[in-house]
mmCIF file of C-alpha atoms in Angstrom:
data_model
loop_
_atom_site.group_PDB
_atom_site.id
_atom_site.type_symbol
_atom_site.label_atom_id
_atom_site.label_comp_id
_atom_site.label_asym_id
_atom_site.label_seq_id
_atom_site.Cartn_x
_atom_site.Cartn_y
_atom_site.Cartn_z
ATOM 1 C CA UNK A 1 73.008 -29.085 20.054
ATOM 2 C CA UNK A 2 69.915 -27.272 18.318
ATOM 3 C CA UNK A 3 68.678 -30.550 17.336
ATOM 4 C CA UNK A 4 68.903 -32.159 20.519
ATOM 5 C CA UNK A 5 67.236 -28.874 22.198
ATOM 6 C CA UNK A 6 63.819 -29.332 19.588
ATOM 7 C CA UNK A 7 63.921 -33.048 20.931
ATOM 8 C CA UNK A 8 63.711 -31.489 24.474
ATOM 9 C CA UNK A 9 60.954 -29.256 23.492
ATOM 10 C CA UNK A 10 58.949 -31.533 22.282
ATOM 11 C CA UNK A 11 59.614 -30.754 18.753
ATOM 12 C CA UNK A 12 60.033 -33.509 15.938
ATOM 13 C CA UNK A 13 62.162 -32.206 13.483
ATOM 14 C CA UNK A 14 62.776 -33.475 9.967
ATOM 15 C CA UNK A 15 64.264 -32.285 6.851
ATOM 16 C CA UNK A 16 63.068 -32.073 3.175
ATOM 17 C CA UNK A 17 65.450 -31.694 0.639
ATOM 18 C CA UNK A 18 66.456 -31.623 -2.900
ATOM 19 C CA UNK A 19 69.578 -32.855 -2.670
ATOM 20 C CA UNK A 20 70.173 -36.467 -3.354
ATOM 21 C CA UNK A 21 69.244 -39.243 -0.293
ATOM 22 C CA UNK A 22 73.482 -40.146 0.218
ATOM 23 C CA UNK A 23 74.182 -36.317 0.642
ATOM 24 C CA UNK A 24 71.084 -35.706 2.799
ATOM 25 C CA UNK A 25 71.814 -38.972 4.925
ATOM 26 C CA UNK A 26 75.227 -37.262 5.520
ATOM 27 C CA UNK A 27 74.256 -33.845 6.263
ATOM 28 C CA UNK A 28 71.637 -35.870 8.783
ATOM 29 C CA UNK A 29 74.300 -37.670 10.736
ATOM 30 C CA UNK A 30 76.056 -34.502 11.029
ATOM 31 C CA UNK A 31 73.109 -32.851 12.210
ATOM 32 C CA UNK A 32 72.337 -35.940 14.692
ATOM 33 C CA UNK A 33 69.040 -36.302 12.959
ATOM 34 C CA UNK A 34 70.272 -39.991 11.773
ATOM 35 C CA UNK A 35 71.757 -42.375 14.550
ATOM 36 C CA UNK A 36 71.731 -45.770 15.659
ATOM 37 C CA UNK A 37 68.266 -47.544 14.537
ATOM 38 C CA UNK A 38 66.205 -44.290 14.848
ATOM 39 C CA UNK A 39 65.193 -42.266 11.850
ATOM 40 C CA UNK A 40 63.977 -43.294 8.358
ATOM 41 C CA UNK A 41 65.417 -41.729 5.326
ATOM 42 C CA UNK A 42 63.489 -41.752 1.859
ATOM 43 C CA UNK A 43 63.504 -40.304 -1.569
ATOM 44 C CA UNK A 44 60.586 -38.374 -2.554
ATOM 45 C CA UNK A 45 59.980 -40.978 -5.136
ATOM 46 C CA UNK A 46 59.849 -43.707 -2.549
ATOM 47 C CA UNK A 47 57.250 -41.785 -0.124
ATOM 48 C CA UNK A 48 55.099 -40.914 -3.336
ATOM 49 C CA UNK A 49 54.917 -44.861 -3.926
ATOM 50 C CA UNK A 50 53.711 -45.895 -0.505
ATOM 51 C CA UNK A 51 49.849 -46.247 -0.018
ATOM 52 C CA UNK A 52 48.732 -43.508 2.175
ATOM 53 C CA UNK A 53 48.055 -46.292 4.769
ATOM 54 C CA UNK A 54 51.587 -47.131 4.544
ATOM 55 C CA UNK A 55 52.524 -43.058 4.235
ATOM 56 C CA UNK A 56 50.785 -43.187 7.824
ATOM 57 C CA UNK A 57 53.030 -45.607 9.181
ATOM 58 C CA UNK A 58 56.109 -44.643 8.605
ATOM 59 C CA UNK A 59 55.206 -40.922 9.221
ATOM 60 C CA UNK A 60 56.547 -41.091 13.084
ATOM 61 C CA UNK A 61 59.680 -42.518 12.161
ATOM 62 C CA UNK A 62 60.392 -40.505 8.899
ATOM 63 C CA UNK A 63 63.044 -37.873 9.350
ATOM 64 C CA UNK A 64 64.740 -37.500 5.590
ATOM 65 C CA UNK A 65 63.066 -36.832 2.679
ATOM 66 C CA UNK A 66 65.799 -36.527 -0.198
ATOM 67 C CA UNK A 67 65.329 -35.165 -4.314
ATOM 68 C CA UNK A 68 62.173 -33.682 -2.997
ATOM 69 C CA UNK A 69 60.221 -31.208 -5.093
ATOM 70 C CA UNK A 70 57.922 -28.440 -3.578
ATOM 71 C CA UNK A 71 54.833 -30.854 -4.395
ATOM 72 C CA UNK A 72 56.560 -33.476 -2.453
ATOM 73 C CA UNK A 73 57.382 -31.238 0.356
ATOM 74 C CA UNK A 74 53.623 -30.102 0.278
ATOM 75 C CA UNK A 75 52.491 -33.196 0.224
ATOM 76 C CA UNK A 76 54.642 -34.793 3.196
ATOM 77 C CA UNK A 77 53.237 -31.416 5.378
ATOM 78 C CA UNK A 78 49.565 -32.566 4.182
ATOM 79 C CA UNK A 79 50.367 -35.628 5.708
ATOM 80 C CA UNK A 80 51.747 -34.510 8.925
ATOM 81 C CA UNK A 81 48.756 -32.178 9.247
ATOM 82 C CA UNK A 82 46.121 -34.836 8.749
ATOM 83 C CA UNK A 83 48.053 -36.978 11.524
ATOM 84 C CA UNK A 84 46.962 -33.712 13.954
ATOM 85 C CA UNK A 85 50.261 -32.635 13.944
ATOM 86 C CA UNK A 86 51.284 -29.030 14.018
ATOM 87 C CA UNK A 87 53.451 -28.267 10.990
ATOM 88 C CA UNK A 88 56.615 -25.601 11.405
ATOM 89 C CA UNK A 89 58.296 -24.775 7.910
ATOM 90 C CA UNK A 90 61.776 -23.060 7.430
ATOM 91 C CA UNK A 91 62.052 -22.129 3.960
ATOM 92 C CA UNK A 92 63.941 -20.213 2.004
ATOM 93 C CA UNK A 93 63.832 -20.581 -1.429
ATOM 94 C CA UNK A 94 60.961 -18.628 -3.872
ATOM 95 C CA UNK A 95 59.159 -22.042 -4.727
ATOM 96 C CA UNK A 96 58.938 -22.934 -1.274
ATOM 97 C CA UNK A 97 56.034 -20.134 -0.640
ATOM 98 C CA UNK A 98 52.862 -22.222 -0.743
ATOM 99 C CA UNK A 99 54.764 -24.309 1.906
ATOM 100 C CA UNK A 100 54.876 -21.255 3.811
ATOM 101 C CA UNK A 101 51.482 -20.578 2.996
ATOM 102 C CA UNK A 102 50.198 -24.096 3.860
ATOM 103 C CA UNK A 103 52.035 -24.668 7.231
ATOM 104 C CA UNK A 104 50.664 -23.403 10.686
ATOM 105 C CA UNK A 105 53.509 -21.588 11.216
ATOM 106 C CA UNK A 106 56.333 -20.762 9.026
ATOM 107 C CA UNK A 107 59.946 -19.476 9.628
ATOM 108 C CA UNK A 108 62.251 -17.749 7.209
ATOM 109 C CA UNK A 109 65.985 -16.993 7.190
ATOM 110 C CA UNK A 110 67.587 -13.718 7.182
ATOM 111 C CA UNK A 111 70.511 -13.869 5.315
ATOM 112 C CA UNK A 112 70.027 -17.101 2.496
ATOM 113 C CA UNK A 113 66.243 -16.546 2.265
ATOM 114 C CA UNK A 114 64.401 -15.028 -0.274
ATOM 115 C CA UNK A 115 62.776 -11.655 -0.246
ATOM 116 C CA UNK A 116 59.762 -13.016 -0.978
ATOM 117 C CA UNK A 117 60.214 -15.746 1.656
ATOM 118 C CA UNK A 118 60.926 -13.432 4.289
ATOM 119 C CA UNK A 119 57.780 -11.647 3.535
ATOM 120 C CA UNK A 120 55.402 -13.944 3.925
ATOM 121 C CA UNK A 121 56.746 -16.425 6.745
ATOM 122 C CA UNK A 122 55.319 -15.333 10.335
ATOM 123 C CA UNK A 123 58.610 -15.577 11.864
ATOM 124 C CA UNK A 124 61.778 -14.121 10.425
ATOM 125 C CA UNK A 125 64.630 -15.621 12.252
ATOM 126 C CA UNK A 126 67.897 -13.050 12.959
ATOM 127 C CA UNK A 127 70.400 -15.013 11.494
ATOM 128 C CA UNK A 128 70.686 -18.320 9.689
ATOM 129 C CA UNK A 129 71.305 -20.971 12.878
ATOM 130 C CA UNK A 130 69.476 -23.754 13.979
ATOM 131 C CA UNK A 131 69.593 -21.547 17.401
ATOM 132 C CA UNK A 132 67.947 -18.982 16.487
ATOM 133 C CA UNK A 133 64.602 -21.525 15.640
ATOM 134 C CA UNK A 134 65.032 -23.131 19.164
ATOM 135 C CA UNK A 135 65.070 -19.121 20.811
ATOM 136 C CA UNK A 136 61.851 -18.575 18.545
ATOM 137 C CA UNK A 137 59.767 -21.795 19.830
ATOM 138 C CA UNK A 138 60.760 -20.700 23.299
ATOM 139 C CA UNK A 139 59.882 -17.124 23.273
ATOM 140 C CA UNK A 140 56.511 -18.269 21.783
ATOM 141 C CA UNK A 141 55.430 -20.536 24.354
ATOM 142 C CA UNK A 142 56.865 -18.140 27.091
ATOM 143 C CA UNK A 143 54.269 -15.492 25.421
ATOM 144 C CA UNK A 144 51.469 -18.300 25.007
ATOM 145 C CA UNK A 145 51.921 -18.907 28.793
ATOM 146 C CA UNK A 146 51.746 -15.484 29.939
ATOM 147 C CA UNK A 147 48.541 -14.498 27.724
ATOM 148 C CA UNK A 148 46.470 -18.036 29.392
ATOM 149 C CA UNK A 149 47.959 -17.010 32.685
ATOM 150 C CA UNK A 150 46.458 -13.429 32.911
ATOM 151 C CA UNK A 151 43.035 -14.844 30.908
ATOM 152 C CA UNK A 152 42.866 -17.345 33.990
ATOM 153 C CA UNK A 153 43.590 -14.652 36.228
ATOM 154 C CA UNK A 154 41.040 -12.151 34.453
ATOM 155 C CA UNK A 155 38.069 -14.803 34.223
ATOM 156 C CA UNK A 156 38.219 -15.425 37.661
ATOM 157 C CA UNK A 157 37.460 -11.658 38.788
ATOM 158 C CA UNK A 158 35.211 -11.329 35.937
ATOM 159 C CA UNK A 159 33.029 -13.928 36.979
ATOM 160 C CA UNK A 160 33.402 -13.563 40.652
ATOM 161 C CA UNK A 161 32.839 -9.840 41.054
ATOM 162 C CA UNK A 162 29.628 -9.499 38.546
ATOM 163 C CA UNK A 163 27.918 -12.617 40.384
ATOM 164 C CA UNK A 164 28.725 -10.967 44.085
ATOM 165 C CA UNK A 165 27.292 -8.226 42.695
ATOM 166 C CA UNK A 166 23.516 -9.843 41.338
ATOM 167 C CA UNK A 167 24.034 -12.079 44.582
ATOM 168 C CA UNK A 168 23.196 -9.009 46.994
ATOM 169 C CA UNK A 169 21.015 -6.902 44.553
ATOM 170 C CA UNK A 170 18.643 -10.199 44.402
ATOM 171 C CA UNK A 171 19.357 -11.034 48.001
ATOM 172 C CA UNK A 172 19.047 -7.217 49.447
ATOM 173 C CA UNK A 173 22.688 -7.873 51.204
ATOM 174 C CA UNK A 174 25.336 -5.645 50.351
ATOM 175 C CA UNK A 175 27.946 -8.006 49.378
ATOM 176 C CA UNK A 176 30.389 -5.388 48.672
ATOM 177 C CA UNK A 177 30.013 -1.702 48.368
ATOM 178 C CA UNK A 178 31.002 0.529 45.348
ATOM 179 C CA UNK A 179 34.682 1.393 46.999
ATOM 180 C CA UNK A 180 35.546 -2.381 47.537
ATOM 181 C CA UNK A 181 34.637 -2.851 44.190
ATOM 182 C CA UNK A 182 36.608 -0.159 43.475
ATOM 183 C CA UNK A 183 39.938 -1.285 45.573
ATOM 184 C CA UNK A 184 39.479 -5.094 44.230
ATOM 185 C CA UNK A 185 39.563 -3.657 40.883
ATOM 186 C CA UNK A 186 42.714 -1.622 41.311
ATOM 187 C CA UNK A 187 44.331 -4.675 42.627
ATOM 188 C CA UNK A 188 43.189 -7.159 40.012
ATOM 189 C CA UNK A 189 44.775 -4.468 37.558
ATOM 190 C CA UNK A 190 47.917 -4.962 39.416
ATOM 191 C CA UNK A 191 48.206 -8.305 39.409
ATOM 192 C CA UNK A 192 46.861 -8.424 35.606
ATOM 193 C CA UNK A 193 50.070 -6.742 34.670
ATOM 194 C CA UNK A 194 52.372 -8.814 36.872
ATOM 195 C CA UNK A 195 51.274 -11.738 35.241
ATOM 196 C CA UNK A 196 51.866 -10.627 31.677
ATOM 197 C CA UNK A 197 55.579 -8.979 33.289
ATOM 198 C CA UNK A 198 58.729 -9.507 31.384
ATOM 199 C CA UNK A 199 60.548 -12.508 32.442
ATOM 200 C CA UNK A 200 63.493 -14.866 30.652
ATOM 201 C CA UNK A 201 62.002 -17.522 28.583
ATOM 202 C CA UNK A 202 63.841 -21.055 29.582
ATOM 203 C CA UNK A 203 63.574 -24.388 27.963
#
């Protein structure tokens, strides 16, 4: 259900493992990252092989990357990145930190993750479900919209006002007097906190 939630969102998720490519194919299925014809699984050995031409095209369809080592992991992220895509990490394990380091955001689990880990990711989840990821992505673009919302809303005053302002000093017309100015500020104050107000995060 998690996975199928990122796929709403817009997310593209993919997994990077150690473990061998038949156990990661499994754990895929399960996950419902493997189906059907969609989704490419490879060993690290078999995406360190392809020409970075070739690295480029199967990069959209690559979900599994099995008997990776942290280099391999860093280098499928270097890839993704160079594609302009915005890399999310979930790590937990101590070599995975210049992952963490490297990605433009990082997550960390509560319970399995390292110390260490959970130090330096940005975002420490609450528990150790694929849930608790989705919840994060949401409440972050919930915040990113109510920050652009009251910018918008605070430009618009702030470029308004000022210019009404020169407009009747240079024109000798009092476009507003000091208590408007006054009252539209109190106002614009209102609404500047209404549109940064609490309000449930939905997909």
């Amino acid at each position: 259900a998690a996975i199928g939630k990122c796929v709403g969102l817009g997310v593209s998720v993919r997994m990077v493992t150690g473990e061998s490519l038949a156990v990661a194919k499994a754990t895929a299925k399960r996950c419902g990252l493997l189906g059907g014809l969609s989704g490419v699984a490879l060993t690290a050995a078999e995406w360190n092989s392809l020409s970075p031409a070739s690295q480029r095209e199967v990069l959209p369809e690559l979900t599994v990357l099995a008997a990776a080592k942290p280099k391999d992991k860093l280098s499928l992220l270097q890839a993704l990145q160079s594609a302009g895509e915005v890399v999310g990490c979930c790590c937990s394990h101590l070599e995975d930190v210049p992952l963490l380091e490297a990605s433009d955001l990082s997550f960390a689990t509560r319970y399995t993750g390292h110390e260490v880990v959970r130090q330096r990711a940005d975002v420490v989840c609450q528990d150790d479900s694929c849930d608790s990821l989705v919840s994060a992505i949401v409440s972050g673009r919930c915040f990113h919209y109510k920050i652009r919302r009251f910018l918008q809303f605070r430009t618009v005053f702030n470029i308004v006002g000022p210019f009404l302002a020169l407009f009747g000093a240079f024109s000798g017309v009092d476009m507003l007097y000091a208590i408007q100015m006054l009252w539209m500020k109190i106002f614009v104050d209102i609404g500047a906190v209404l549109a940064l107000a609490p309000s449930p995060a939905a997909l």
